[in-house]
Amino acid sequence: MRTKIVYTLVSDESDNYYEQALISLFSLRLYHPRPDIVVLVVDENTDKTLTGKREEIKKYVSEIIPIQVPNHYDKKYTSRYLKTRLREFIKGDYLFIDCDTIICGSLSGIDQTEASLAMVSDLNDSLPLQDKVILDRCGKGGLGNLEGKPYFNSGVIYAKDTPEVYQFYEKWHKNWKFSAANGVSFDQPSLCKTNADSGCIIEELPAIWNCQFKYNQGYQYLNKALIMHYFNPNGSKAWSYPTDTLFAAIKDKGFIDENVDKLIRHPKTSLYAIMTINKDSAYRFFNSEMTYIYFCQPRLYKILLSVAKISSRVLNCIRLK
């Protein structure tokens, strides 16, 4: 594989971003064991925390590039600052991947991409922007009316090392700073604006390169997905996700244990099930003896599951009577 794979990480002990990155990198290494293709770009504050239980990630990357970021930026702003400037930090063609992803197959096919800059549509939906909420967000950010313009998801980006792409990133960063100054720090509205002003140079990657499977449009691509992209709010009180329990297990040990390893090796079945059940059920599962049975006694687990299904049908019949 000629194309470099790049992640950015902005994290400390209080969030789950590091654990997300570790899972994604672990899954990547199942298909790409070469250590020289993965680069991690971090801010200086994150770089200082990659010690002790948080240095496991160093086993999976060939290089960590610390970048100085304005002191007044919080994690959200810092992350988008790094993403919109990423092209100037990396030499060669690269495939950028968000941390909240699972790699499900070889990514070597990306070498055949002819486009200079390519991404997947947002939410695996149609490209022309029609969503009123996003249109209002673009307007609030001072980016003008972008209705009907191609709207891409920035979670996976293929970028060639060409002057055209460097210029695009420079404009994107300026547009992002302008939008952020107007109170809209999301990077995708400014990405859309930059693409529109640049003659729509971004080409569309097939949805399997960024399968946003938790949305109706994305689920249809899950079977053939190379990259599963989930959304996790990292402890936001407005959301409750079962993956928080998974991240907590990694945070406690500092590495991916046998149980989590087996989940990652079966992303579209076992891990998908964990990502789509409610948080309380996930908590009970991870803290019960069923975890051991599930991983170490799979035949017994199937028997118990069959018994549970039969019992459920019997109980339903009794209730109906």
XYZ file of C-alpha atoms in Angstrom:
321
model
C 0.000 0.000 0.000
C 1.497 3.319 -1.100
C -1.038 5.653 0.508
C -0.328 6.727 4.078
C -3.065 6.396 6.664
C -3.434 9.367 8.986
C -5.345 9.974 12.207
C -5.611 13.083 14.354
C -6.051 12.821 18.103
C -7.032 15.448 20.655
C -7.546 13.811 24.025
C -6.818 13.574 27.733
C -7.803 11.161 30.504
C -11.293 12.686 30.879
C -12.618 11.665 27.449
C -12.870 8.559 25.250
C -11.125 9.809 22.113
C -7.913 7.922 22.890
C -9.813 4.664 23.385
C -11.653 5.208 20.094
C -8.352 5.753 18.286
C -6.832 2.636 19.849
C -9.757 0.490 18.690
C -9.586 1.897 15.158
C -5.817 1.416 14.936
C -6.066 -2.114 16.320
C -8.650 -2.995 13.666
C -6.477 -1.379 10.980
C -3.482 -3.496 11.962
C -5.477 -6.697 11.365
C -5.304 -5.874 7.648
C -2.231 -3.656 7.438
C 0.567 -4.872 9.734
C 3.243 -2.656 8.175
C 4.224 -0.086 10.818
C 5.345 2.632 8.410
C 2.021 3.590 6.859
C 0.243 5.149 9.841
C 0.846 8.668 11.103
C -0.786 10.198 14.173
C -1.094 13.988 14.380
C -1.761 15.350 17.869
C -1.734 18.673 19.649
C 1.010 19.329 22.199
C -1.317 18.790 25.170
C -2.351 15.350 23.923
C 1.258 14.400 23.222
C 2.138 14.953 26.888
C -0.534 12.474 28.026
C 0.687 9.534 25.919
C 2.480 7.850 28.815
C 1.661 4.989 31.176
C -1.692 3.418 30.278
C -1.997 5.822 27.357
C 1.188 4.852 25.509
C -0.149 1.607 24.049
C -1.098 3.574 20.944
C 2.572 4.050 20.067
C 2.761 0.386 19.069
C 0.378 0.992 16.185
C 1.804 4.114 14.505
C 5.061 4.834 12.745
C 5.167 8.503 13.668
C 3.508 10.916 16.062
C 3.575 14.553 14.973
C 2.844 17.078 17.763
C 1.418 20.405 16.538
C 1.224 23.659 18.453
C -2.349 24.933 18.605
C -3.687 28.280 19.928
C -3.903 28.044 23.722
C -7.494 29.275 23.918
C -8.854 26.410 21.770
C -10.820 23.669 23.498
C -10.702 20.044 22.276
C -13.446 20.554 19.709
C -11.769 23.565 18.123
C -8.342 21.927 18.341
C -9.552 18.811 16.532
C -10.996 20.830 13.667
C -7.951 23.086 13.593
C -5.758 20.031 12.987
C -8.114 18.473 10.433
C -8.401 21.592 8.267
C -4.618 22.092 8.273
C -3.689 18.432 7.930
C -2.366 18.587 4.363
C 0.571 20.807 5.333
C 1.729 18.371 8.054
C 1.973 15.228 5.897
C 4.170 14.395 2.919
C 2.729 12.104 0.259
C -0.781 10.925 -0.559
C -2.866 9.992 2.470
C -6.166 8.592 3.631
C -7.375 10.430 6.721
C -9.645 8.424 9.039
C -11.612 9.693 12.042
C -10.987 7.963 15.372
C -14.597 6.776 15.809
C -14.222 4.107 13.140
C -13.678 0.376 12.747
C -11.647 -0.978 9.830
C -13.311 -4.047 8.290
C -11.015 -4.983 5.417
C -7.939 -4.101 3.400
C -7.723 -0.448 2.406
C -5.068 -0.999 -0.254
C -7.623 -0.363 -3.003
C -7.447 3.339 -2.193
C -4.153 3.410 -4.127
C -6.204 3.143 -7.320
C -8.100 6.380 -6.643
C -7.550 8.799 -9.500
C -9.160 11.818 -7.844
C -6.941 14.390 -6.165
C -9.448 14.809 -3.343
C -12.251 12.364 -2.551
C -14.804 11.764 0.219
C -18.112 10.021 0.918
C -21.431 11.875 1.060
C -22.612 12.905 4.503
C -24.857 10.281 6.153
C -24.384 8.193 2.960
C -27.202 10.321 1.561
C -27.509 12.118 -1.767
C -24.848 14.778 -2.252
C -26.886 17.944 -2.970
C -27.413 19.798 0.288
C -31.112 20.146 1.131
C -31.250 19.734 4.913
C -32.693 22.906 6.449
C -30.803 22.534 9.736
C -27.455 22.350 7.944
C -28.405 25.158 5.549
C -29.259 27.365 8.521
C -25.956 26.399 10.134
C -24.059 27.407 7.005
C -25.890 30.704 6.909
C -25.178 31.389 10.563
C -21.494 30.743 9.926
C -21.501 33.438 7.251
C -20.886 30.933 4.461
C -23.845 31.991 2.333
C -26.541 29.864 0.728
C -25.095 26.435 -0.094
C -28.357 24.764 -1.068
C -27.816 22.121 -3.735
C -24.042 22.088 -3.276
C -22.275 18.727 -2.688
C -22.135 18.019 1.043
C -19.473 15.527 2.086
C -18.608 13.804 5.363
C -15.100 14.708 6.523
C -14.605 11.506 8.556
C -12.648 9.839 5.740
C -10.627 11.937 3.298
C -8.407 10.810 0.436
C -5.918 13.567 -0.415
C -3.160 13.511 -3.003
C 0.071 15.449 -2.562
C -0.637 18.062 -5.239
C -0.574 21.901 -5.274
C -4.315 21.910 -5.958
C -5.023 19.996 -2.737
C -2.665 22.157 -0.670
C -4.501 25.244 -1.921
C -7.835 23.650 -1.142
C -6.821 22.953 2.476
C -5.510 26.483 2.897
C -8.893 27.863 1.794
C -10.761 25.329 3.925
C -8.853 26.369 7.023
C -9.556 30.054 6.369
C -13.258 29.358 5.815
C -13.391 27.249 8.973
C -11.803 30.020 11.051
C -14.285 32.504 9.606
C -17.233 30.214 10.358
C -15.936 29.449 13.864
C -15.613 33.179 14.570
C -19.338 33.410 13.765
C -20.147 30.653 16.238
C -20.221 27.630 13.898
C -17.149 25.470 14.542
C -18.281 22.419 12.522
C -15.796 21.719 9.723
C -18.215 20.298 7.130
C -20.062 23.561 6.307
C -16.743 25.278 5.568
C -15.676 22.194 3.583
C -18.817 22.524 1.460
C -18.191 26.246 0.944
C -14.563 25.670 -0.048
C -15.512 22.952 -2.507
C -18.213 25.129 -4.082
C -15.800 28.057 -4.447
C -13.139 25.731 -5.921
C -15.333 24.430 -8.710
C -16.492 21.321 -6.826
C -13.179 19.471 -7.136
C -14.008 16.847 -4.478
C -14.986 13.556 -6.087
C -17.246 11.032 -4.408
C -15.840 7.860 -2.880
C -18.087 4.780 -2.717
C -20.037 4.605 0.538
C -18.135 1.502 1.688
C -15.172 3.759 2.485
C -17.177 5.595 5.141
C -20.251 3.587 6.092
C -22.269 5.675 8.559
C -24.265 2.588 9.453
C -26.323 4.043 12.303
C -28.347 6.020 9.775
C -30.977 4.503 7.494
C -29.136 5.490 4.345
C -25.850 3.993 5.528
C -27.056 0.630 6.807
C -27.468 -0.741 3.271
C -23.694 -0.478 2.758
C -22.711 -2.253 5.976
C -22.278 -5.686 4.415
C -19.475 -4.531 2.092
C -18.139 -1.702 4.252
C -14.379 -1.282 4.558
C -14.706 1.428 7.213
C -17.574 1.526 9.712
C -18.058 5.059 11.026
C -20.124 5.397 14.174
C -20.956 8.506 16.188
C -20.100 8.728 19.861
C -20.642 11.875 21.947
C -17.922 11.068 24.513
C -19.925 11.363 27.671
C -22.341 14.086 26.607
C -25.299 14.108 28.994
C -27.627 14.480 26.035
C -26.717 11.026 24.740
C -26.274 7.537 26.166
C -24.224 5.038 24.181
C -23.314 1.419 25.018
C -19.817 1.945 23.631
C -19.031 4.060 26.704
C -18.820 0.782 28.643
C -16.474 -0.653 26.043
C -14.208 2.397 26.215
C -14.206 2.250 30.008
C -12.869 -1.318 29.904
C -9.973 -0.229 27.681
C -9.294 2.875 29.768
C -9.079 0.764 32.938
C -6.544 -1.706 31.537
C -4.689 0.521 29.101
C -4.854 -2.081 26.342
C -7.275 -4.134 24.280
C -7.908 -7.397 26.113
C -9.047 -10.744 24.707
C -12.751 -9.941 24.992
C -12.503 -6.630 23.147
C -10.120 -8.208 20.627
C -12.784 -10.746 19.661
C -15.395 -8.022 19.276
C -13.156 -6.025 16.941
C -12.427 -9.104 14.833
C -16.170 -9.449 14.174
C -17.184 -5.807 13.608
C -20.351 -6.367 11.585
C -21.854 -8.903 13.992
C -20.552 -8.906 17.557
C -19.347 -5.302 17.708
C -22.339 -4.062 15.725
C -24.635 -5.686 18.300
C -22.863 -3.859 21.135
C -23.086 -0.557 19.280
C -26.795 -0.836 18.652
C -28.201 -2.071 21.977
C -29.006 0.344 24.768
C -26.392 1.326 27.324
C -28.017 -0.427 30.306
C -28.121 -3.746 28.445
C -24.484 -3.347 27.417
C -23.476 -2.632 30.996
C -25.239 -5.731 32.290
C -23.687 -7.855 29.543
C -20.120 -6.674 30.140
C -20.465 -7.188 33.883
C -22.069 -10.621 33.840
C -20.789 -14.160 33.410
C -22.438 -14.136 29.980
C -19.351 -12.296 28.695
C -17.178 -15.306 29.508
C -19.715 -17.721 28.007
C -20.091 -15.603 24.862
C -16.366 -15.548 24.123
C -15.043 -18.773 25.661
C -18.007 -21.150 25.356
C -19.692 -20.138 22.067
C -21.583 -23.438 21.716
C -23.022 -23.118 25.197
C -23.969 -19.506 24.450
C -25.898 -20.601 21.336
C -27.718 -23.253 23.367
C -28.665 -20.719 26.040
C -29.790 -18.293 23.353
C -32.007 -20.952 21.775
C -33.517 -21.795 25.169
C -34.187 -18.110 25.808
C -35.978 -17.745 22.461
C -38.133 -20.813 23.081
C -38.971 -19.611 26.596
C -39.932 -16.221 25.228
C -42.329 -17.776 22.707
C -43.884 -19.994 25.392
C -44.406 -17.025 27.713
C -45.986 -15.025 24.898
C -48.432 -17.878 24.219
C -49.344 -18.050 27.899
C -49.991 -14.294 27.987
C -52.219 -14.520 24.930
C -54.338 -17.174 26.661
